[in-house]
PDB file of C-alpha atoms in Angstrom:
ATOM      1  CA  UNK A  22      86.376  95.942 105.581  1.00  0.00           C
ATOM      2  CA  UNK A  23      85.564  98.503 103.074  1.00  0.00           C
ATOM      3  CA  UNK A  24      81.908  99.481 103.592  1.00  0.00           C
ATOM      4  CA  UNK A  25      81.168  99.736  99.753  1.00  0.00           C
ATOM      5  CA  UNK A  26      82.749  96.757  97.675  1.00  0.00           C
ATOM      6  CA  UNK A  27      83.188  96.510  93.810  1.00  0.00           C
ATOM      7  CA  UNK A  28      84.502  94.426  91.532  1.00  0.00           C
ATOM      8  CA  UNK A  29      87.325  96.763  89.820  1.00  0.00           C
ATOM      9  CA  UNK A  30      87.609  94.803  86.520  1.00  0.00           C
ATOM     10  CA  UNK A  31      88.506  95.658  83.824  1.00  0.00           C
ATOM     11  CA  UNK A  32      85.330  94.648  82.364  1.00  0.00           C
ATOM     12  CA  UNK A  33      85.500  94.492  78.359  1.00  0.00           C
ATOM     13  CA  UNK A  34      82.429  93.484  76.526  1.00  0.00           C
ATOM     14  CA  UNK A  35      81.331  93.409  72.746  1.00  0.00           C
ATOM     15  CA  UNK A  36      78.840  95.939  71.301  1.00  0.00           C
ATOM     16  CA  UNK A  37      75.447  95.138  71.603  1.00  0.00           C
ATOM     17  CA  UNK A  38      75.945  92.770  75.307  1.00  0.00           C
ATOM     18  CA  UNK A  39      74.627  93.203  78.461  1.00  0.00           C
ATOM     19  CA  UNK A  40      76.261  93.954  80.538  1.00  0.00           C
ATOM     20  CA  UNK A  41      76.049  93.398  84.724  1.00  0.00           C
ATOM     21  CA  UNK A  42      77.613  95.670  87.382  1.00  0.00           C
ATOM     22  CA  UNK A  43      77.941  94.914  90.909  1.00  0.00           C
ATOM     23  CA  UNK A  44      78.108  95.919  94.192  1.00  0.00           C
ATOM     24  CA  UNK A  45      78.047  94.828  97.878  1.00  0.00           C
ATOM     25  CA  UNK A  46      77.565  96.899 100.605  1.00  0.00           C
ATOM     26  CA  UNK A  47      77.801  95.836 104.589  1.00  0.00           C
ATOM     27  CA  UNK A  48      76.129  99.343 106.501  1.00  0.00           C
ATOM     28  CA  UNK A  49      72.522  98.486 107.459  1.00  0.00           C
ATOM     29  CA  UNK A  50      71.868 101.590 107.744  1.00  0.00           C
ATOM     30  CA  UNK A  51      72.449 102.851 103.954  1.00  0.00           C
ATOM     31  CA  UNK A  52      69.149 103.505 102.514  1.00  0.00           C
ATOM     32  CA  UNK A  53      69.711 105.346  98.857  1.00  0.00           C
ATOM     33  CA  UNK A  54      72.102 104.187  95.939  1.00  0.00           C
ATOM     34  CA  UNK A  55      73.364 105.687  93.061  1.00  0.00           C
ATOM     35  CA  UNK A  56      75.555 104.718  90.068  1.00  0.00           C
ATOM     36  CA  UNK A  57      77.458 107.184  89.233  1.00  0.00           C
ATOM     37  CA  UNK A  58      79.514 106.849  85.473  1.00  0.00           C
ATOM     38  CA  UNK A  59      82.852 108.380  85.265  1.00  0.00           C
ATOM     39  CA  UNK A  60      84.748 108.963  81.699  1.00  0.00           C
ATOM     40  CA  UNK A  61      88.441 109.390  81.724  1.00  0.00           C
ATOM     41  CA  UNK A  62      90.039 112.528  83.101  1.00  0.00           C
ATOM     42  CA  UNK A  63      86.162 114.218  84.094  1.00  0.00           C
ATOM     43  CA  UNK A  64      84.034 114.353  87.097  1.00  0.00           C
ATOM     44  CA  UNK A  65      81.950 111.601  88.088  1.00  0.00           C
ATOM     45  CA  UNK A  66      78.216 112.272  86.510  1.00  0.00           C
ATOM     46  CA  UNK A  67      75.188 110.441  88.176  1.00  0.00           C
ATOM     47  CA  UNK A  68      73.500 107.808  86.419  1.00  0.00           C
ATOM     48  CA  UNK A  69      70.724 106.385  88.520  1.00  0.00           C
ATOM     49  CA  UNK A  70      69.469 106.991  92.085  1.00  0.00           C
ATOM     50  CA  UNK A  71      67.342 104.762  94.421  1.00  0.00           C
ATOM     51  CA  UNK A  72      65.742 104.409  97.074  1.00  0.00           C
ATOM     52  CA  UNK A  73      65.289 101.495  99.303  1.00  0.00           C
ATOM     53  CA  UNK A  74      64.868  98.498  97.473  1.00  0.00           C
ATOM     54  CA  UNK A  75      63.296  97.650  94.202  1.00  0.00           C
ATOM     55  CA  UNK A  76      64.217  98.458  90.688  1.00  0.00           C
ATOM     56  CA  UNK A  77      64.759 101.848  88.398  1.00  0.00           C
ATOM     57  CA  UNK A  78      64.884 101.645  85.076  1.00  0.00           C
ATOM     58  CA  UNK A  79      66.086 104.231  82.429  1.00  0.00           C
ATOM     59  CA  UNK A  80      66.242 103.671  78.857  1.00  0.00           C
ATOM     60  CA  UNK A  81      69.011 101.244  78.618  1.00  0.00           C
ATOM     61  CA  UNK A  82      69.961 101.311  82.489  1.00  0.00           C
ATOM     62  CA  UNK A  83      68.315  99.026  85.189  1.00  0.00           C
ATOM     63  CA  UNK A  84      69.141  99.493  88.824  1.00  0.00           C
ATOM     64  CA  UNK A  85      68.349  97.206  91.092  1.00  0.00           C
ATOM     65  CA  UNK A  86      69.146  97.120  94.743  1.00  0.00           C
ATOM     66  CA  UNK A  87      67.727  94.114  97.014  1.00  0.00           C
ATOM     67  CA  UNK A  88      68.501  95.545 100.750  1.00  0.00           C
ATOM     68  CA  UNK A  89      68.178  91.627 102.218  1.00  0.00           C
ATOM     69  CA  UNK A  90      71.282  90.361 100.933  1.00  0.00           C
ATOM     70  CA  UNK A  91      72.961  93.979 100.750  1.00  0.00           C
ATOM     71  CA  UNK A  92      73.622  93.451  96.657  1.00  0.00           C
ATOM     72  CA  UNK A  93      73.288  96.469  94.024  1.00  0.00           C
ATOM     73  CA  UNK A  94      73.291  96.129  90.508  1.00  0.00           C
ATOM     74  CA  UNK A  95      73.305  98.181  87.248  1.00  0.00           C
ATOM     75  CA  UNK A  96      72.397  96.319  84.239  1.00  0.00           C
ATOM     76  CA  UNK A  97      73.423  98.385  80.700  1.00  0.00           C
ATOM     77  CA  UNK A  98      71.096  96.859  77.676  1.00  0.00           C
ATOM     78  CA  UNK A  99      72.292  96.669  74.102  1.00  0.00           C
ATOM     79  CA  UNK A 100      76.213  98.474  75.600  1.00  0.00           C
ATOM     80  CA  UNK A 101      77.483 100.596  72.961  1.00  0.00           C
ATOM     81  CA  UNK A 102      80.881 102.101  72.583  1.00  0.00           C
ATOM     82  CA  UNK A 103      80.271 105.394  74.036  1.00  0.00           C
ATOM     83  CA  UNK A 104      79.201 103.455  77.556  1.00  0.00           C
ATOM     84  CA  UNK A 105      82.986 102.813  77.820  1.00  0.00           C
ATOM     85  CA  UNK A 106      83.890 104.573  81.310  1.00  0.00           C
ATOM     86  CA  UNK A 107      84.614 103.479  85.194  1.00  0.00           C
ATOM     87  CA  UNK A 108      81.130 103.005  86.964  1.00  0.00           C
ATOM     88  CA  UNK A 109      81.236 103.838  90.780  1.00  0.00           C
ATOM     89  CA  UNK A 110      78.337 102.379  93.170  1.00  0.00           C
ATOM     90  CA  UNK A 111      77.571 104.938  96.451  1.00  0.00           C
ATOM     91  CA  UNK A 112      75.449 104.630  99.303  1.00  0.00           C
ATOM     92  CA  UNK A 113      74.217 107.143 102.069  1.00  0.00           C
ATOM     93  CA  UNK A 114      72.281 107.040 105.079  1.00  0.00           C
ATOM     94  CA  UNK A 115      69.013 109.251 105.257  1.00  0.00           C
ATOM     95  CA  UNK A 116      70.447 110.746 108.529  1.00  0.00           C
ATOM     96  CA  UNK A 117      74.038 111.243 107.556  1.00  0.00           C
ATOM     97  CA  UNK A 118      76.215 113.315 104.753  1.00  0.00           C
ATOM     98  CA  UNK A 119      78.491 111.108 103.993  1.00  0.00           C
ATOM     99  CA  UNK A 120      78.322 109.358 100.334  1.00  0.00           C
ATOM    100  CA  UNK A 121      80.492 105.810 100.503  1.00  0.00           C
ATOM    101  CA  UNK A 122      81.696 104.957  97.138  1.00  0.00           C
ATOM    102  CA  UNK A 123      82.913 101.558  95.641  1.00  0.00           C
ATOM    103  CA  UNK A 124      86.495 101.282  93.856  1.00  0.00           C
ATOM    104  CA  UNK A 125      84.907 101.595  90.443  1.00  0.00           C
ATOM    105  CA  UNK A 126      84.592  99.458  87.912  1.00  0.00           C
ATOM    106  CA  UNK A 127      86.290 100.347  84.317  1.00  0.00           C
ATOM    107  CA  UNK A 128      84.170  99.157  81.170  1.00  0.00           C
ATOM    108  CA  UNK A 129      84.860  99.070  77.620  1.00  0.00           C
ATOM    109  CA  UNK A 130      82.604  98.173  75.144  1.00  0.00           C
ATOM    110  CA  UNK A 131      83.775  97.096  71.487  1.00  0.00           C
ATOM    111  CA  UNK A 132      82.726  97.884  68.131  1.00  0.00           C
TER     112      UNK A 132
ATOM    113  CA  UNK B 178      74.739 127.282  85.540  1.00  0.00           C
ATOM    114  CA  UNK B 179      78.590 126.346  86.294  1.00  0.00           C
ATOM    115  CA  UNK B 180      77.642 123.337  89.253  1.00  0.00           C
ATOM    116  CA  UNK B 181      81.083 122.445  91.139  1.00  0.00           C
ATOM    117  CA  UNK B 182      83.948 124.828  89.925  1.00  0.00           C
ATOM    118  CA  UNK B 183      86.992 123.874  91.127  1.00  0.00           C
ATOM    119  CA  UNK B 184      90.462 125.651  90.937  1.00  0.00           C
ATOM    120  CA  UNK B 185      93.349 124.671  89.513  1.00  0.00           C
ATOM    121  CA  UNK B 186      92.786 121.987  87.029  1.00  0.00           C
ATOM    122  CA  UNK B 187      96.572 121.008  87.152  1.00  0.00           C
ATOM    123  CA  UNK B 188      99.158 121.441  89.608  1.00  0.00           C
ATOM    124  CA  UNK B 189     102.746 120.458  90.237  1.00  0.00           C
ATOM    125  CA  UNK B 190     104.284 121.247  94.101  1.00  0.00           C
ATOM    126  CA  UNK B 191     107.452 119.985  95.419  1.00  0.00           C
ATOM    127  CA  UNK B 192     107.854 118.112  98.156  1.00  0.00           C
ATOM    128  CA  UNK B 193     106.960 120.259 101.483  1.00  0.00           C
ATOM    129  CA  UNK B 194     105.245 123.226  99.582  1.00  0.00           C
ATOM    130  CA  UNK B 195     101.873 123.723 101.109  1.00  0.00           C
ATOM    131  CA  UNK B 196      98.755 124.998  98.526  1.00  0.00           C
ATOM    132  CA  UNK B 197      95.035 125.699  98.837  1.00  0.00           C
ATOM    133  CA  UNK B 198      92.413 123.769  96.381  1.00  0.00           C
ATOM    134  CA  UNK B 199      89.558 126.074  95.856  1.00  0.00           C
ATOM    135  CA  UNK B 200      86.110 124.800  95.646  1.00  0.00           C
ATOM    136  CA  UNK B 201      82.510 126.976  94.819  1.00  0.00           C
ATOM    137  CA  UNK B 202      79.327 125.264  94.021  1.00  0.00           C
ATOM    138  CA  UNK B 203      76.071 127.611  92.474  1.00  0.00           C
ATOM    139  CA  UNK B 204      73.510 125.183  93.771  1.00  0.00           C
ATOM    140  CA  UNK B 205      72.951 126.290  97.247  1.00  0.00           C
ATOM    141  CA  UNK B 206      73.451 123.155  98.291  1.00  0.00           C
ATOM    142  CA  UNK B 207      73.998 122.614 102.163  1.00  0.00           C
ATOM    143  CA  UNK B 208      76.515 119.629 101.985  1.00  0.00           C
ATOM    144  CA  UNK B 209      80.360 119.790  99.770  1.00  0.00           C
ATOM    145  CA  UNK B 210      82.481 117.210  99.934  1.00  0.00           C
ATOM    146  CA  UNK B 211      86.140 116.099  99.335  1.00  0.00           C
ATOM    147  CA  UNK B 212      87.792 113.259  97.486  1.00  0.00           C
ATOM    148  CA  UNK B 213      90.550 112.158  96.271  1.00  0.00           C
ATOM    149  CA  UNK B 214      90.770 109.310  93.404  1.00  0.00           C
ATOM    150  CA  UNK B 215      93.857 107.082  93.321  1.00  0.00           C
ATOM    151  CA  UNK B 216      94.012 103.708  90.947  1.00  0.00           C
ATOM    152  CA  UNK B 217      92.346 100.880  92.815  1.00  0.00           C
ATOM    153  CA  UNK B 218      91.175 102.600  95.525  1.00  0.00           C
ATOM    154  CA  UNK B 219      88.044 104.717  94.111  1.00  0.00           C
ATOM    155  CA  UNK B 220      87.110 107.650  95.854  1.00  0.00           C
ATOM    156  CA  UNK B 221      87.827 108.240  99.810  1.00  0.00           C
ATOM    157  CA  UNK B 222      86.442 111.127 101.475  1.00  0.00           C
ATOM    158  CA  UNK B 223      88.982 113.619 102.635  1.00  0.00           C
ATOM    159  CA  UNK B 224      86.847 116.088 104.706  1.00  0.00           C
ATOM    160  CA  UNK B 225      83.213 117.347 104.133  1.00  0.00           C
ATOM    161  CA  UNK B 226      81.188 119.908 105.454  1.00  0.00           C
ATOM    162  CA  UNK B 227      77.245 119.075 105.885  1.00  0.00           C
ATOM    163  CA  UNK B 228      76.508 122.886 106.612  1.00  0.00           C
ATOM    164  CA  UNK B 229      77.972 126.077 106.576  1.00  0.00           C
ATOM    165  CA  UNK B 230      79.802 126.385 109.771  1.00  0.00           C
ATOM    166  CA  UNK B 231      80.994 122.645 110.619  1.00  0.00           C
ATOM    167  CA  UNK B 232      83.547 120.601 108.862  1.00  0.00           C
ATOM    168  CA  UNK B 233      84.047 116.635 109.661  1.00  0.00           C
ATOM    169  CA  UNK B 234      86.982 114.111 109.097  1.00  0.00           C
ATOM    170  CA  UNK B 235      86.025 111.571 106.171  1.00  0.00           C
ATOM    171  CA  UNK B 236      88.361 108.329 105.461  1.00  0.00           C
ATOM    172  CA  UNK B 237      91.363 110.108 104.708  1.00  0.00           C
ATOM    173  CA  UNK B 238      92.042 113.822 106.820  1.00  0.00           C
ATOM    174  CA  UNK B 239      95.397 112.810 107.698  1.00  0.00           C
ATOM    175  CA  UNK B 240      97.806 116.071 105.697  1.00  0.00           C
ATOM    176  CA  UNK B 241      94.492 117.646 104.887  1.00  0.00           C
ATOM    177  CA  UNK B 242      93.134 120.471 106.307  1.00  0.00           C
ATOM    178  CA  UNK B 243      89.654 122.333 105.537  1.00  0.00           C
ATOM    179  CA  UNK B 244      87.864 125.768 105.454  1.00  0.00           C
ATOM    180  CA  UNK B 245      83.726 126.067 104.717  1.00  0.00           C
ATOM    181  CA  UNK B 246      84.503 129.808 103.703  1.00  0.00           C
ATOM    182  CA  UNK B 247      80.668 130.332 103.105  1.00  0.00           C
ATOM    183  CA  UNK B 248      77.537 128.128 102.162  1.00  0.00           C
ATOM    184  CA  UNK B 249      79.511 128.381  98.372  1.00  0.00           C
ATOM    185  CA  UNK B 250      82.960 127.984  99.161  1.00  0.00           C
ATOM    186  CA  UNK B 251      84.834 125.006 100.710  1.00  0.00           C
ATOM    187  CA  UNK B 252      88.409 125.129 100.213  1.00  0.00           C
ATOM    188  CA  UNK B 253      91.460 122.280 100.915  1.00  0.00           C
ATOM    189  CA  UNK B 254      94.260 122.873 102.285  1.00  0.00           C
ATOM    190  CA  UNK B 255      97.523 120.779 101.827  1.00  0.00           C
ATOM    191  CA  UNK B 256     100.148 122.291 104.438  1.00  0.00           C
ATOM    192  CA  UNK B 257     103.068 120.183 103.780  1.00  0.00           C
ATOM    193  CA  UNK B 258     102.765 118.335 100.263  1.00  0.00           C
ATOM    194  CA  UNK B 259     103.722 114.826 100.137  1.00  0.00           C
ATOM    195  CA  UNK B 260     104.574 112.419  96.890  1.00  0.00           C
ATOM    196  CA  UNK B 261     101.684 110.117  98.647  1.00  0.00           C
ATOM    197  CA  UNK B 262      99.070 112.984  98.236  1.00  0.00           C
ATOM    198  CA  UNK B 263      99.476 112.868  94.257  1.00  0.00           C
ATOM    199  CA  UNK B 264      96.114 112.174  93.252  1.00  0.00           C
ATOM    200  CA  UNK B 265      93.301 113.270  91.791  1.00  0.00           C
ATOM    201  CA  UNK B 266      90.632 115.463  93.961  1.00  0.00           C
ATOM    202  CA  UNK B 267      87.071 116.437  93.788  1.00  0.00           C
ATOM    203  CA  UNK B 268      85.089 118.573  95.367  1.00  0.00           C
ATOM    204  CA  UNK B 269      80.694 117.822  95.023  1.00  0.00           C
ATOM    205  CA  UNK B 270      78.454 119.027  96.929  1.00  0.00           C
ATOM    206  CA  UNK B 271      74.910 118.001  97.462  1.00  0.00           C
ATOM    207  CA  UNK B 272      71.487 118.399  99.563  1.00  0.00           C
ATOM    208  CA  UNK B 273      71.026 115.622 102.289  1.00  0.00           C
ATOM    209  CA  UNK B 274      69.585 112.269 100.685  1.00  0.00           C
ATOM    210  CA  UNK B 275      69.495 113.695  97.427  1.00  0.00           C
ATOM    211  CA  UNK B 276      72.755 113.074  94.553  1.00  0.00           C
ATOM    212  CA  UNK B 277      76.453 114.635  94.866  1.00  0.00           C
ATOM    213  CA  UNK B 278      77.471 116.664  91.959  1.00  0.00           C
ATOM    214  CA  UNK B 279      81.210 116.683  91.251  1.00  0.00           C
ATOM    215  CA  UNK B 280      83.641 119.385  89.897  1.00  0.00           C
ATOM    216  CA  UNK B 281      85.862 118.344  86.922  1.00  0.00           C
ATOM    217  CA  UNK B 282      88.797 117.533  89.421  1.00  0.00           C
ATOM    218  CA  UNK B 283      92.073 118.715  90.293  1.00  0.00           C
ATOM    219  CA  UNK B 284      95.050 116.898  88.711  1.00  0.00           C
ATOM    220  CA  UNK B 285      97.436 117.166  91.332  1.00  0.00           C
ATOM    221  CA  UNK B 286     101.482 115.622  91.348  1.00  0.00           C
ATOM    222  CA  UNK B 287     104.136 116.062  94.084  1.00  0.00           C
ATOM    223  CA  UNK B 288     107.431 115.457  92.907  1.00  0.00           C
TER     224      UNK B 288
END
């Protein structure tokens, strides 16, 4: 079992939707979360980082992450065309190095 | 401020050449990292390095070898290439609990 799962889509959307990303992880022990966005043929970029559980919001982005039932979101308000990319889900442990990603999930939003 | 650098961008390499993927970060960061990035399977951790001096298998080491030349440099090694090593790799680096930050990726193709 992979320790970072995500739905791999595609996910295509109209302009303007929300849009809901999502992620389930099985290691206790992770503690931080990021989103990380990813457009075609570049480097993943981060997006949003946090801690623990709770919510982090940022202009159109909302991350959630509720530690109970091991679930991590990213929720995209009013998606626009350029938010068209592969969003990857990681998770770390505060006493380890190692980042765990999820298999991405590839997005594109419609004019 | 370049980030992750990583060198080449592209490469071809017949089957059994070997060839070293260079990697330099300008962050002083402690921790670098290696991925690949293969459709449906997201990124998998090759090899990564938490400080200068040690070097640790990830998912993936199998073919792989690595070299944490100094705190900047962390190369990759591929010693005998294999068509089931085309992929895409990056190289981030990062400070512990904090994000990764990700070179633009090397394109890589063993025919």
């Amino acid at each position: 079992q992979k320790e970072v799962e995500q739905d791999p889509g595609p996910l295509s959307v109209p302009e303007g939707a929300i849009v809901s990303l999502n992620c389930t992880y099985s290691n206790s022990a992770f503690q931080y979360f990021m989103w990380y966005r990813q457009y075609s043929r570049k480097g993943p970029e981060l997006l949003m980082y946090t801690y623990s559980s709770g919510n982090k919001e940022d202009g159109r982005f909302t991350a959630q992450v509720d530690k109970s039932s091991k679930y991590i979101s990213l929720f995209i308000r009013d998606s626009q065309p350029s938010d068209s990319a592969t969003y990857l889900c990681a998770a770390g442990e505060t006493s380890g190095s190692r980042l765990t990603f999820g298999e991405g999930t590839q997005l594109t939003v419609n004019p | 401020n370049a980030g992750v650098t990583q060198t080449p961008k592209f490469q071809v390499l017949k089957t059994g050449q070997s060839m070293t993927l260079q990697c330099a970060q300008d962050m002083n960061h402690n921790s670098m990292y290696w991925y690949r990035q293969d459709p449906g399977m997201g990124l998998r951790l090759i090899y990564y390095s938490a400080s200068e001096g040690t070097t640790d298998k990830g998912e993936v080491p199998n073919g792989y070898n690595v070299s944490r030349l100094n705190k900047r440099e962390f190369s990759l090694r591929l010693e005998s290439a294999a068509p089931s090593q085309t992929s895409v790799y990056f190289c981030a680096s990062r400070v512990l609990n904090t994000e990764a930050f990700f070179g633009q990726g090397t394109r890589l193709t063993v025919v």
